[in-house]
CSV table of C-alpha atoms in Angstrom, one decimal:
chain,number,residue,atom,x,y,z
A,211,MET,CA,5.8,10.9,27.5
A,212,LYS,CA,6.8,12.9,24.3
A,213,CYS,CA,8.2,11.6,20.2
A,214,GLU,CA,11.7,11.6,19.9
A,215,HIS,CA,11.2,14.2,17.4
A,216,CYS,CA,8.0,15.7,18.8
A,217,THR,CA,8.0,19.9,19.3
A,218,ARG,CA,4.4,19.3,21.2
A,219,LYS,CA,3.9,18.8,25.3
A,220,GLU,CA,2.6,15.8,25.6
A,221,CYS,CA,1.8,12.5,22.9
A,222,SER,CA,-0.6,10.3,23.1
A,223,LYS,CA,1.3,6.9,21.1
A,224,LYS,CA,1.2,4.0,22.0
A,225,THR,CA,4.3,1.9,22.4
A,226,LYS,CA,5.3,-0.6,20.9
A,227,THR,CA,6.4,-3.5,24.2
A,228,ASP,CA,8.0,-6.4,24.4
A,229,ASP,CA,5.2,-8.7,25.1
A,230,GLN,CA,4.6,-12.3,24.3
A,231,GLU,CA,0.9,-12.2,24.9
A,232,ASN,CA,0.3,-16.2,23.3
A,233,VAL,CA,-2.5,-16.4,20.0
A,234,SER,CA,-5.8,-17.7,22.0
A,235,ALA,CA,-6.9,-21.4,22.6
A,236,ASP,CA,-9.0,-21.0,19.5
A,237,ALA,CA,-7.6,-19.4,17.5
A,238,PRO,CA,-3.8,-22.0,17.4
A,239,SER,CA,-1.7,-21.6,13.9
A,240,PRO,CA,-1.1,-23.5,11.2
A,241,ALA,CA,2.1,-24.9,12.9
A,242,GLN,CA,0.4,-26.0,15.9
A,243,GLU,CA,-2.1,-27.8,14.2
A,244,ASN,CA,0.4,-29.8,11.9
A,245,GLY,CA,3.2,-30.6,15.1
A,246,GLU,CA,5.0,-28.8,13.2
A,247,LYS,CA,8.6,-27.8,14.9
A,248,GLY,CA,7.9,-23.8,15.4
A,249,GLU,CA,5.8,-22.2,17.6
A,250,PHE,CA,4.2,-19.0,16.1
A,251,HIS,CA,2.2,-18.6,19.2
A,252,LYS,CA,5.7,-16.6,20.9
A,253,LEU,CA,4.8,-13.6,18.2
A,254,ALA,CA,4.0,-9.9,19.4
A,255,ASP,CA,0.9,-7.9,19.5
A,256,ALA,CA,1.6,-5.5,16.8
A,257,ARG,CA,2.4,-2.9,19.0
A,258,ILE,CA,3.6,1.2,17.3
A,259,PHE,CA,6.6,1.8,18.5
A,260,LEU,CA,6.4,6.7,19.6
A,261,SER,CA,8.3,8.1,16.0
A,262,ASP,CA,6.7,5.2,13.5
A,263,CYS,CA,5.0,7.9,12.2
A,264,LEU,CA,4.5,11.6,12.6
A,265,ALA,CA,1.1,11.5,14.2
A,266,CYS,CA,1.5,13.0,17.2
A,267,ASP,CA,-1.2,15.0,18.3
A,268,SER,CA,-3.6,12.8,18.9
A,269,CYS,CA,-3.4,10.5,16.3
A,270,VAL,CA,-4.5,6.5,17.7
A,271,THR,CA,-7.9,7.0,19.0
A,272,ALA,CA,-8.9,4.7,21.9
A,273,GLU,CA,-11.7,2.9,18.9
A,274,GLU,CA,-9.0,3.3,16.7
A,275,GLY,CA,-6.2,1.0,19.2
A,276,VAL,CA,-7.6,-1.3,19.9
A,277,GLN,CA,-8.6,-2.2,16.2
A,278,LEU,CA,-5.2,-1.2,15.4
A,279,SER,CA,-4.4,-4.2,18.8
A,280,GLN,CA,-6.2,-6.7,16.5
A,281,GLN,CA,-4.4,-6.2,13.3
A,282,ASN,CA,-1.7,-8.5,13.8
A,283,ALA,CA,-0.9,-12.2,13.4
A,284,LYS,CA,-3.3,-13.9,16.2
A,285,ASP,CA,-6.7,-12.6,13.3
A,286,PHE,CA,-4.8,-13.5,10.5
A,287,PHE,CA,-4.4,-16.7,11.9
A,288,ARG,CA,-8.0,-16.8,13.2
A,289,VAL,CA,-9.1,-16.5,9.3
A,290,LEU,CA,-6.6,-19.4,8.3
A,291,ASN,CA,-8.5,-21.5,11.4
A,292,LEU,CA,-11.9,-20.4,10.4
A,293,ASN,CA,-10.9,-21.8,6.7
A,294,LYS,CA,-10.3,-25.7,8.4
A,295,LYS,CA,-13.5,-26.1,10.1
A,296,CYS,CA,-16.5,-28.1,8.7
A,297,ASP,CA,-18.7,-24.3,9.3
A,298,THR,CA,-18.2,-23.2,5.2
A,299,SER,CA,-20.6,-20.7,6.0
A,300,LYS,CA,-17.7,-19.0,7.6
A,301,HIS,CA,-14.5,-19.8,5.2
A,302,LYS,CA,-13.3,-17.1,3.2
A,303,VAL,CA,-11.0,-16.4,0.6
A,304,LEU,CA,-8.3,-15.5,2.4
A,305,VAL,CA,-5.7,-12.6,-0.5
A,306,VAL,CA,-1.9,-11.8,0.7
A,307,SER,CA,-1.3,-8.4,-1.3
A,308,VAL,CA,2.8,-7.2,-1.3
A,309,CYS,CA,4.6,-4.1,-1.0
A,310,PRO,CA,7.3,-3.7,-3.7
A,311,GLN,CA,9.6,-2.3,-0.7
A,312,SER,CA,9.6,-5.4,1.1
A,313,LEU,CA,10.3,-7.6,-0.9
A,314,PRO,CA,14.5,-6.8,-1.1
A,315,TYR,CA,13.6,-6.9,2.9
A,316,PHE,CA,13.0,-10.6,2.4
A,317,ALA,CA,15.8,-11.2,-0.4
A,318,ALA,CA,18.2,-9.6,2.1
A,319,LYS,CA,17.6,-11.8,4.8
A,320,PHE,CA,17.4,-15.1,3.4
A,321,ASN,CA,20.3,-14.1,1.4
A,322,VAL,CA,18.6,-14.6,-2.1
A,323,SER,CA,17.8,-13.5,-5.0
A,324,VAL,CA,14.3,-11.3,-5.2
A,325,THR,CA,13.0,-13.1,-7.2
A,326,ASP,CA,13.7,-16.5,-4.9
A,327,ALA,CA,11.6,-14.3,-2.2
A,328,SER,CA,9.1,-13.3,-3.8
A,329,ARG,CA,8.4,-16.7,-4.6
A,330,ARG,CA,10.1,-18.5,-1.3
A,331,LEU,CA,7.0,-15.8,0.2
A,332,CYS,CA,3.9,-16.7,-2.4
A,333,GLY,CA,4.8,-19.9,-1.6
A,334,PHE,CA,5.3,-19.7,2.4
A,335,LEU,CA,1.7,-17.5,2.9
A,336,LYS,CA,-0.2,-20.8,0.2
A,337,SER,CA,1.0,-23.6,2.1
A,338,LEU,CA,-0.6,-22.2,5.4
A,339,GLY,CA,-3.4,-21.4,3.6
A,340,VAL,CA,-3.9,-18.5,1.9
A,341,HIS,CA,-5.2,-18.8,-2.2
A,342,TYR,CA,-3.9,-16.0,-3.6
A,343,VAL,CA,-0.8,-13.5,-3.4
A,344,PHE,CA,-0.7,-10.2,-5.4
A,345,ASP,CA,2.2,-8.2,-5.6
A,346,THR,CA,0.4,-3.8,-5.7
A,347,ARG,CA,2.4,-2.5,-8.3
A,348,ILE,CA,-1.0,-2.4,-10.5
A,349,ALA,CA,-2.2,0.2,-7.5
A,350,THR,CA,0.5,1.9,-8.1
A,351,ASP,CA,0.2,1.9,-11.8
A,352,PHE,CA,-3.1,3.5,-10.5
A,353,SER,CA,-2.2,6.1,-8.1
A,354,ILE,CA,0.7,7.3,-10.9
A,355,LEU,CA,-1.5,7.4,-13.6
A,356,GLU,CA,-3.5,9.4,-12.1
A,357,SER,CA,-1.3,11.9,-10.2
A,358,GLN,CA,0.1,12.4,-13.0
A,359,LYS,CA,-3.6,13.7,-14.7
A,360,GLU,CA,-3.4,15.8,-11.3
A,361,PHE,CA,0.1,17.7,-11.5
A,362,VAL,CA,-1.1,18.8,-14.7
A,363,ARG,CA,-3.9,19.5,-13.9
A,364,ARG,CA,-3.0,21.6,-11.5
A,365,TYR,CA,-0.2,23.5,-12.7
A,366,ARG,CA,-2.5,24.8,-15.4
A,367,GLN,CA,-5.4,25.9,-12.5
A,368,HIS,CA,-2.6,27.7,-10.5
A,369,SER,CA,-3.2,31.3,-10.8
A,370,GLU,CA,-2.6,33.9,-7.9
A,371,GLU,CA,-6.8,33.6,-7.4
A,372,GLU,CA,-6.5,29.9,-7.4
A,373,ARG,CA,-3.4,28.4,-5.2
A,374,THR,CA,-3.3,24.9,-7.0
A,375,LEU,CA,0.0,23.8,-6.2
A,376,PRO,CA,2.4,22.8,-4.0
A,377,MET,CA,1.0,19.7,-4.4
A,378,LEU,CA,2.2,16.9,-2.1
A,379,THR,CA,1.7,13.4,-1.8
A,380,SER,CA,-1.1,11.4,-0.6
A,381,ALA,CA,0.9,7.5,-0.7
A,382,CYS,CA,2.2,7.8,2.6
A,383,PRO,CA,-0.4,7.3,5.5
A,384,GLY,CA,2.6,8.7,8.3
A,385,TRP,CA,2.2,12.2,6.7
A,386,VAL,CA,-1.4,11.9,6.0
A,387,ARG,CA,-2.4,11.7,9.2
A,388,TYR,CA,-0.2,13.6,10.1
A,389,ALA,CA,-1.7,16.9,7.0
A,390,GLU,CA,-4.9,16.1,8.0
A,391,ARG,CA,-4.9,16.3,12.3
A,392,VAL,CA,-1.9,18.3,13.4
A,393,LEU,CA,-1.6,20.6,10.4
A,394,GLY,CA,-4.9,21.1,9.2
A,395,ARG,CA,-6.7,22.8,6.0
A,396,PRO,CA,-4.3,24.9,4.9
A,397,ILE,CA,-2.0,22.3,4.3
A,398,THR,CA,-4.4,19.3,2.9
A,399,ALA,CA,-5.4,21.5,0.1
A,400,HIS,CA,-2.6,20.3,-1.3
A,401,LEU,CA,-2.6,16.7,-0.7
A,402,CYS,CA,-2.9,15.1,-3.8
A,403,THR,CA,-6.7,13.3,-3.8
A,404,ALA,CA,-5.7,10.5,-5.6
A,405,LYS,CA,-5.7,7.1,-3.3
A,406,SER,CA,-2.3,5.8,-2.1
A,407,PRO,CA,-1.0,2.7,-4.3
A,408,GLN,CA,-2.7,-0.1,-0.5
A,409,GLN,CA,-6.6,1.7,-0.8
A,410,VAL,CA,-6.5,1.2,-4.9
A,411,MET,CA,-5.1,-2.6,-3.9
A,412,GLY,CA,-7.4,-2.7,-1.6
A,413,SER,CA,-11.1,-1.9,-4.6
A,414,LEU,CA,-9.4,-4.0,-6.5
A,415,VAL,CA,-8.8,-7.7,-4.5
A,416,LYS,CA,-13.0,-6.9,-3.4
A,417,ASP,CA,-14.2,-5.5,-6.1
A,418,TYR,CA,-12.9,-5.6,-9.4
A,419,PHE,CA,-11.6,-9.3,-8.1
A,420,ALA,CA,-14.0,-10.3,-6.3
A,421,ARG,CA,-16.4,-9.6,-9.9
A,422,GLN,CA,-14.4,-11.8,-11.4
A,423,GLN,CA,-14.8,-15.1,-9.5
A,424,VAL,CA,-17.7,-16.8,-9.1
A,425,GLN,CA,-19.1,-18.3,-5.6
A,426,GLU,CA,-21.6,-22.0,-5.8
A,427,GLU,CA,-22.9,-22.9,-2.8
A,428,MET,CA,-24.6,-26.2,-2.9
A,429,GLY,CA,-24.8,-29.4,0.8
A,430,SER,CA,-21.6,-28.5,2.6
A,431,ALA,CA,-19.4,-27.9,0.0
A,432,PHE,CA,-18.5,-23.6,-0.8
A,433,LEU,CA,-15.8,-22.8,-4.3
A,434,VAL,CA,-14.3,-19.6,-5.8
A,435,LEU,CA,-12.6,-20.0,-8.8
A,436,PRO,CA,-11.9,-17.4,-12.4
A,437,ARG,CA,-15.1,-16.6,-14.2
A,438,GLY,CA,-14.4,-18.9,-17.1
A,439,SER,CA,-11.6,-21.0,-16.6
A,440,THR,CA,-11.4,-24.1,-18.0
A,441,ASP,CA,-8.3,-25.1,-15.5
A,442,TRP,CA,-11.3,-27.6,-12.8
A,443,GLY,CA,-8.5,-29.0,-10.9
A,444,ALA,CA,-7.6,-25.4,-10.3
A,445,LEU,CA,-10.3,-24.7,-7.9
A,446,GLN,CA,-10.2,-23.5,-4.7
A,447,MET,CA,-12.1,-26.0,-2.8
A,448,PHE,CA,-13.5,-25.6,0.7
A,449,GLY,CA,-15.7,-27.8,2.3
A,450,SER,CA,-15.0,-31.7,1.7
A,451,THR,CA,-17.4,-32.0,-1.4
A,452,THR,CA,-16.1,-32.6,-4.3
A,453,LEU,CA,-18.2,-31.0,-7.7
A,454,SER,CA,-16.9,-31.3,-11.4
A,455,PRO,CA,-18.4,-29.4,-15.1
A,456,GLU,CA,-21.2,-31.6,-17.1
A,457,GLY,CA,-21.1,-28.9,-19.6
A,458,GLY,CA,-23.6,-26.7,-18.2
A,459,SER,CA,-22.4,-22.9,-18.9
A,460,ARG,CA,-20.7,-21.0,-16.3
A,461,GLN,CA,-23.0,-19.1,-14.9
A,462,THR,CA,-25.6,-22.2,-14.3
A,463,TRP,CA,-23.4,-25.7,-13.2
A,464,MET,CA,-25.1,-28.6,-11.7
A,465,GLY,CA,-28.0,-26.9,-10.7
A,466,CYS,CA,-26.0,-24.6,-8.0
A,467,TRP,CA,-26.8,-21.4,-8.0
A,468,CYS,CA,-24.1,-18.8,-8.8
A,469,SER,CA,-22.6,-15.2,-8.0
A,470,ASN,CA,-20.3,-13.4,-7.3
A,471,LEU,CA,-18.2,-12.9,-4.3
A,472,SER,CA,-19.3,-10.6,-2.0
A,473,PRO,CA,-16.4,-7.8,-0.8
A,474,GLU,CA,-17.9,-10.5,2.3
A,475,LYS,CA,-15.9,-13.1,1.7
A,476,ILE,CA,-12.6,-11.8,1.1
A,477,PHE,CA,-10.2,-11.1,3.9
A,478,HIS,CA,-7.3,-9.4,2.2
A,479,VAL,CA,-4.3,-9.3,3.8
A,480,ILE,CA,-1.4,-6.4,3.3
A,481,VAL,CA,2.5,-7.1,3.9
A,482,ALA,CA,4.0,-3.4,4.4
A,483,PRO,CA,6.9,-1.9,5.2
A,484,CYS,CA,5.6,-0.2,8.5
A,485,TYR,CA,3.1,0.7,10.5
A,486,ASP,CA,2.0,3.1,9.1
A,487,LYS,CA,-0.3,1.3,7.4
A,488,LYS,CA,-2.3,-0.2,9.6
A,489,LEU,CA,-3.1,3.6,10.3
A,490,GLU,CA,-3.6,3.3,6.9
A,491,ALA,CA,-6.5,0.4,6.7
A,492,LEU,CA,-8.7,1.7,10.0
A,493,GLN,CA,-8.4,5.1,8.7
A,494,GLU,CA,-10.1,4.0,4.9
A,495,GLY,CA,-13.8,4.9,4.2
A,496,PHE,CA,-15.2,2.2,2.9
A,497,PRO,CA,-16.7,2.7,-0.9
A,498,PRO,CA,-19.7,1.9,-2.0
A,499,ALA,CA,-18.0,-0.8,-4.0
A,500,LEU,CA,-17.6,-2.2,-1.3
A,501,HIS,CA,-21.1,-2.6,0.7
A,502,GLY,CA,-19.5,-1.3,3.6
A,503,SER,CA,-16.5,-3.9,4.2
A,504,ARG,CA,-12.8,-2.2,3.7
A,505,GLY,CA,-10.5,-2.7,1.2
A,506,ALA,CA,-7.8,-4.3,3.9
A,507,ASP,CA,-9.1,-6.3,7.0
A,508,CYS,CA,-5.3,-6.5,8.6
A,509,VAL,CA,-1.6,-5.3,7.8
A,510,LEU,CA,1.0,-7.3,7.7
A,511,THR,CA,4.5,-5.4,8.5
A,512,SER,CA,7.7,-7.9,6.4
A,513,GLY,CA,9.1,-8.2,10.1
A,514,GLU,CA,5.9,-9.8,11.8
A,515,ILE,CA,5.7,-12.5,8.2
A,516,ALA,CA,10.0,-13.1,8.2
A,517,GLN,CA,9.3,-14.3,12.2
A,518,ILE,CA,6.2,-16.4,10.9
A,519,MET,CA,8.0,-17.6,8.9
A,520,GLU,CA,11.5,-18.2,10.6
A,521,GLN,CA,9.6,-19.9,13.2
A,522,GLY,CA,7.3,-22.0,11.7
A,523,GLU,CA,9.3,-23.8,9.3
A,524,LEU,CA,6.9,-25.6,7.7
A,525,SER,CA,7.3,-27.8,4.3
A,526,VAL,CA,7.6,-24.7,1.8
A,527,LYS,CA,7.8,-25.2,-2.4
A,528,ASP,CA,8.4,-22.0,-4.1
A,529,ALA,CA,5.4,-20.5,-6.3
A,530,ALA,CA,5.0,-17.9,-8.9
A,531,VAL,CA,2.9,-15.0,-7.7
A,532,ASP,CA,-0.8,-14.8,-8.5
A,533,THR,CA,-2.1,-11.9,-10.9
A,534,LEU,CA,-5.9,-10.6,-10.9
A,535,PHE,CA,-6.1,-11.9,-14.4
A,536,GLY,CA,-7.0,-15.8,-14.5
A,537,ASP,CA,-4.6,-17.7,-14.2
A,538,LEU,CA,-2.3,-15.7,-16.0
A,539,LYS,CA,1.6,-15.8,-12.9
A,540,GLU,CA,3.6,-12.9,-12.6
A,541,ASP,CA,6.6,-14.0,-14.3
A,542,LYS,CA,8.9,-11.9,-12.9
A,543,VAL,CA,9.9,-8.2,-10.3
A,544,THR,CA,10.2,-6.0,-12.3
A,545,ARG,CA,8.9,-1.7,-9.8
A,546,HIS,CA,9.2,1.1,-10.5
A,547,ASP,CA,11.5,4.5,-10.2
A,548,GLY,CA,12.6,5.4,-7.9
A,549,ALA,CA,15.2,5.2,-5.0
A,550,SER,CA,13.8,4.0,-2.1
A,551,SER,CA,10.6,4.0,-3.1
A,552,ASP,CA,6.6,3.8,-5.2
A,553,GLY,CA,8.5,6.7,-7.6
A,554,HIS,CA,6.0,9.5,-7.4
A,555,LEU,CA,8.4,12.2,-8.4
A,556,ALA,CA,10.0,10.4,-11.4
A,557,HIS,CA,6.6,9.5,-12.9
A,558,ILE,CA,4.7,12.2,-12.8
A,559,PHE,CA,8.2,14.9,-13.3
A,560,ARG,CA,8.5,12.2,-17.2
A,561,HIS,CA,4.7,13.0,-17.3
A,562,ALA,CA,3.9,17.0,-16.6
A,563,ALA,CA,7.9,17.6,-18.7
A,564,LYS,CA,5.9,16.0,-22.1
A,565,GLU,CA,3.1,17.3,-21.3
A,566,LEU,CA,3.3,20.5,-20.7
A,567,PHE,CA,6.8,21.5,-22.0
A,568,ASN,CA,6.8,18.6,-25.0
A,569,GLU,CA,10.4,18.1,-23.3
A,570,ASP,CA,11.0,14.5,-23.1
A,571,VAL,CA,12.8,13.2,-20.7
A,572,GLU,CA,15.3,9.8,-20.0
A,573,GLU,CA,16.6,10.8,-16.8
A,574,VAL,CA,15.3,11.8,-13.5
A,575,THR,CA,18.7,13.6,-11.9
A,576,TYR,CA,18.1,14.1,-8.3
A,577,ARG,CA,20.1,16.8,-6.6
A,578,ALA,CA,20.8,16.1,-3.3
A,579,LEU,CA,20.1,20.1,-0.9
A,580,ARG,CA,20.2,20.4,2.8
A,581,ASN,CA,21.3,16.8,3.9
A,582,LYS,CA,20.0,13.2,1.5
A,583,ASP,CA,16.8,12.6,2.5
A,584,PHE,CA,16.1,16.7,1.3
A,585,GLN,CA,17.1,16.5,-3.0
A,586,GLU,CA,15.1,18.1,-6.3
A,587,VAL,CA,14.9,17.9,-9.3
A,588,THR,CA,14.3,20.5,-12.4
A,589,LEU,CA,13.3,20.7,-16.0
A,590,GLU,CA,14.9,24.3,-18.0
A,591,LYS,CA,13.2,25.3,-20.9
A,592,ASN,CA,15.3,28.6,-22.3
A,593,GLY,CA,16.9,29.4,-19.8
A,594,GLU,CA,14.1,29.0,-16.9
A,595,VAL,CA,13.5,26.6,-14.4
A,596,VAL,CA,9.5,25.8,-15.2
A,597,LEU,CA,9.6,22.4,-13.5
A,598,ARG,CA,10.8,22.6,-9.7
A,599,PHE,CA,10.0,19.1,-8.1
A,600,ALA,CA,11.3,18.2,-4.7
A,601,ALA,CA,11.2,14.7,-2.6
A,602,ALA,CA,11.0,15.1,1.8
A,603,TYR,CA,11.6,12.4,3.3
A,604,GLY,CA,11.3,12.1,7.3
A,605,PHE,CA,10.9,15.0,9.9
A,606,ARG,CA,13.4,17.5,10.3
A,607,ASN,CA,12.3,17.9,6.1
A,608,ILE,CA,9.1,17.7,6.8
A,609,GLN,CA,8.8,20.1,9.2
A,610,ASN,CA,11.1,22.5,7.0
A,611,MET,CA,9.2,22.0,3.9
A,612,ILE,CA,5.5,23.7,6.0
A,613,LEU,CA,7.7,26.2,7.5
A,614,LYS,CA,8.0,27.9,4.1
A,615,LEU,CA,5.4,26.7,2.3
A,616,LYS,CA,3.3,29.0,5.7
A,617,LYS,CA,6.4,31.9,4.5
A,618,GLY,CA,5.8,31.8,1.2
A,619,LYS,CA,8.8,31.2,0.5
A,620,PHE,CA,8.4,27.8,-1.3
A,621,PRO,CA,9.9,27.0,-4.8
A,622,TYR,CA,8.6,24.0,-5.6
A,623,HIS,CA,5.4,22.4,-7.9
A,624,PHE,CA,5.6,19.4,-6.5
A,625,VAL,CA,6.9,17.6,-3.0
A,626,GLU,CA,7.5,13.7,-2.6
A,627,VAL,CA,6.4,13.7,1.2
A,628,LEU,CA,7.7,10.2,3.3
A,629,ALA,CA,7.8,9.5,7.2
A,630,CYS,CA,10.5,8.4,6.9
A,631,ALA,CA,13.9,9.1,6.6
A,632,GLY,CA,15.2,6.9,4.1
A,633,GLY,CA,11.9,6.1,2.6
A,634,CYS,CA,9.6,3.2,2.6
A,635,LEU,CA,12.7,1.1,2.2
A,636,SER,CA,13.7,2.1,5.7
A,637,GLY,CA,10.3,1.3,7.5
A,638,ARG,CA,10.3,0.5,11.3
A,639,GLY,CA,8.5,-3.1,10.0
A,640,GLN,CA,11.2,-4.2,8.9
A,641,ALA,CA,15.0,-4.1,8.8
A,642,GLN,CA,14.9,-3.6,13.0
A,643,THR,CA,18.2,-4.5,15.5
A,644,PRO,CA,16.5,-6.2,19.0
A,645,ASP,CA,16.5,-2.9,20.3
A,646,GLY,CA,14.5,-1.2,17.8
A,647,HIS,CA,16.9,0.4,15.5
A,648,ALA,CA,17.4,0.4,12.0
A,649,ASP,CA,20.3,-2.5,10.5
A,650,LYS,CA,21.5,0.1,9.0
A,651,ALA,CA,23.8,-3.4,7.2
A,652,LEU,CA,21.3,-4.8,5.8
A,653,LEU,CA,19.5,-1.0,5.2
A,654,ARG,CA,22.9,-1.0,2.3
A,655,GLN,CA,21.8,-4.4,1.1
A,656,MET,CA,18.1,-3.6,0.8
A,657,GLU,CA,19.2,-0.7,-0.5
A,658,GLY,CA,21.3,-2.3,-3.3
A,659,ILE,CA,18.5,-4.6,-4.4
A,660,TYR,CA,16.2,-2.9,-4.5
A,661,ALA,CA,18.5,-0.9,-7.5
A,662,ASP,CA,18.7,-3.4,-9.1
A,663,ILE,CA,15.1,-4.7,-9.8
A,664,PRO,CA,13.6,-3.6,-13.3
A,665,VAL,CA,11.7,-0.4,-14.0
A,666,ARG,CA,8.8,0.1,-15.7
A,667,ARG,CA,6.9,2.7,-16.1
A,668,ALA,CA,3.5,2.9,-15.4
A,669,GLU,CA,1.8,3.9,-18.7
A,670,SER,CA,3.3,0.3,-20.2
A,671,SER,CA,1.2,-2.1,-18.3
A,672,ALA,CA,-1.9,-2.6,-21.0
A,673,HIS,CA,-3.4,-4.6,-17.9
A,674,VAL,CA,-3.8,-0.9,-16.9
A,675,GLN,CA,-5.3,0.8,-19.8
A,676,GLU,CA,-8.4,-2.6,-20.1
A,677,LEU,CA,-9.1,-2.0,-16.0
A,678,TYR,CA,-10.1,1.8,-16.6
A,679,GLN,CA,-12.3,0.1,-19.1
A,680,GLU,CA,-13.7,-3.0,-18.0
A,681,TRP,CA,-14.0,-2.2,-14.0
A,682,LEU,CA,-13.1,1.8,-14.0
A,683,GLU,CA,-16.3,2.4,-17.1
A,684,GLY,CA,-13.9,4.9,-18.9
A,685,ILE,CA,-10.3,6.2,-17.6
A,686,ASN,CA,-12.0,9.8,-16.3
A,687,SER,CA,-15.4,8.7,-15.6
A,688,PRO,CA,-17.2,9.4,-12.6
A,689,LYS,CA,-16.6,5.0,-10.6
A,690,ALA,CA,-13.1,6.4,-11.3
A,691,ARG,CA,-13.1,8.6,-9.7
A,692,GLU,CA,-15.0,7.5,-7.1
A,693,VAL,CA,-13.1,4.6,-7.3
A,694,LEU,CA,-9.5,6.0,-7.0
A,695,HIS,CA,-10.0,9.2,-4.9
A,696,THR,CA,-10.2,10.5,-2.0
A,697,THR,CA,-11.3,13.9,0.4
A,698,TYR,CA,-8.7,14.9,3.7
A,699,GLN,CA,-11.0,15.6,6.7
A,700,SER,CA,-8.7,18.5,8.7
A,701,GLN,CA,-9.5,21.0,11.3
A,702,GLU,CA,-9.5,24.6,9.9
A,703,ARG,CA,-6.1,26.1,10.2
A,704,GLY,CA,-7.7,29.9,9.3
A,705,ALA,CA,-4.1,31.7,12.0
A,706,HIS,CA,-1.3,30.4,9.1
A,707,SER,CA,-2.1,31.6,5.8
A,708,LEU,CA,0.0,29.5,2.6
A,709,ASP,CA,0.4,33.2,0.4
A,710,ILE,CA,3.4,31.1,-1.9
A,711,LYS,CA,4.1,33.3,-4.7
A,712,TRP,CA,6.4,31.8,-8.0
């Protein structure tokens, strides 16, 4: 079977089915346990459409197929129900991180403001038994800031002998997998090494966040609290025994042994707009700091979460989204400067203009070329174009980009590459009709909602600068390089030379 855009003879991609297999008997849904009216047991297993990503050259191995089948609501409910049982040794802290491109979907779906959608989603997840709900904007800050530095370095190093440009973004897992498994080394050498927001968020939750928690164990009780917290009433309890502080320090409390929370004790769920994020969670390596634990244990699409919300009809109290910093809450929803994505292009363009040419760019002006999903941005100085950036969304534009790269006729220094036509908002995990096509009316509504969200630049986050020092031991430290950057595995494709001339 072939993908709708596939140029190859065969395709091993798994197809999406209408399978309505029940959740296993040993992992009933919260609605079933509470006698609620909803029917979580009718949720379908996660599958992937042939056209959900670009990687159609044996991209899903048999082993990955088995692991991918676990990336669904069943696994989520399994952990929720384990936390309700008496064996506290198996309890986990359940953390959910929500991508910003998912919020407009919930806002449009439930006809509320994006702020109300965020609070309703957070309240619903916590009513199920989730302990912390974060958004991934702070992880995107790191991804953008590291990408900015890498582009400036590549621009300065680029020469006839060392061709470091164009730099291609690495935030889209469908595109990255296609580059690794189909295109090979001549293309992957141009991929930005900065980790994607999802990968960075995994490290933030399983490393930084875990280190900020104090794990207390005493008899059948197991609890987790923010390190240094004085709000004892806000403790997250596991088990039936209640402990109270009696003048002890945060490290010694009623004679209990205290330690940092182990990454294995956290179950981290990502809510994302596309199915490729599930593949990314499987492909992610195991950083040393995480002690063999993946950054994301499960990825659920916005559509899967909406289905749970619609079928559950639980009594929900809205709640503010948590932050990684103790008792602080997110007071408002913001986004990065991208029309439908995390905005790597706009942020890197401004930074490069200032750093390389001392030009302050307030408004980034896009110019559509062959279609609305291929646009360019340029910076001129003294009548000469000194920066030429592009955004290439969707398979056809990516194929054209690759062909021109191989022919040495691609004039861009940087390209924001996304597998989905229309960008991240159009991910196949949301805004779909029952027959699997894009819901265009809903997408237009989502685009308007997303455009109205206030923009926050990555450089303006004081928390990010604190984390660079406290967590990563400095902006350019070896630990920052290890945690925030990655390498790519790819086959050598020596027949395709990239003799790019600027």
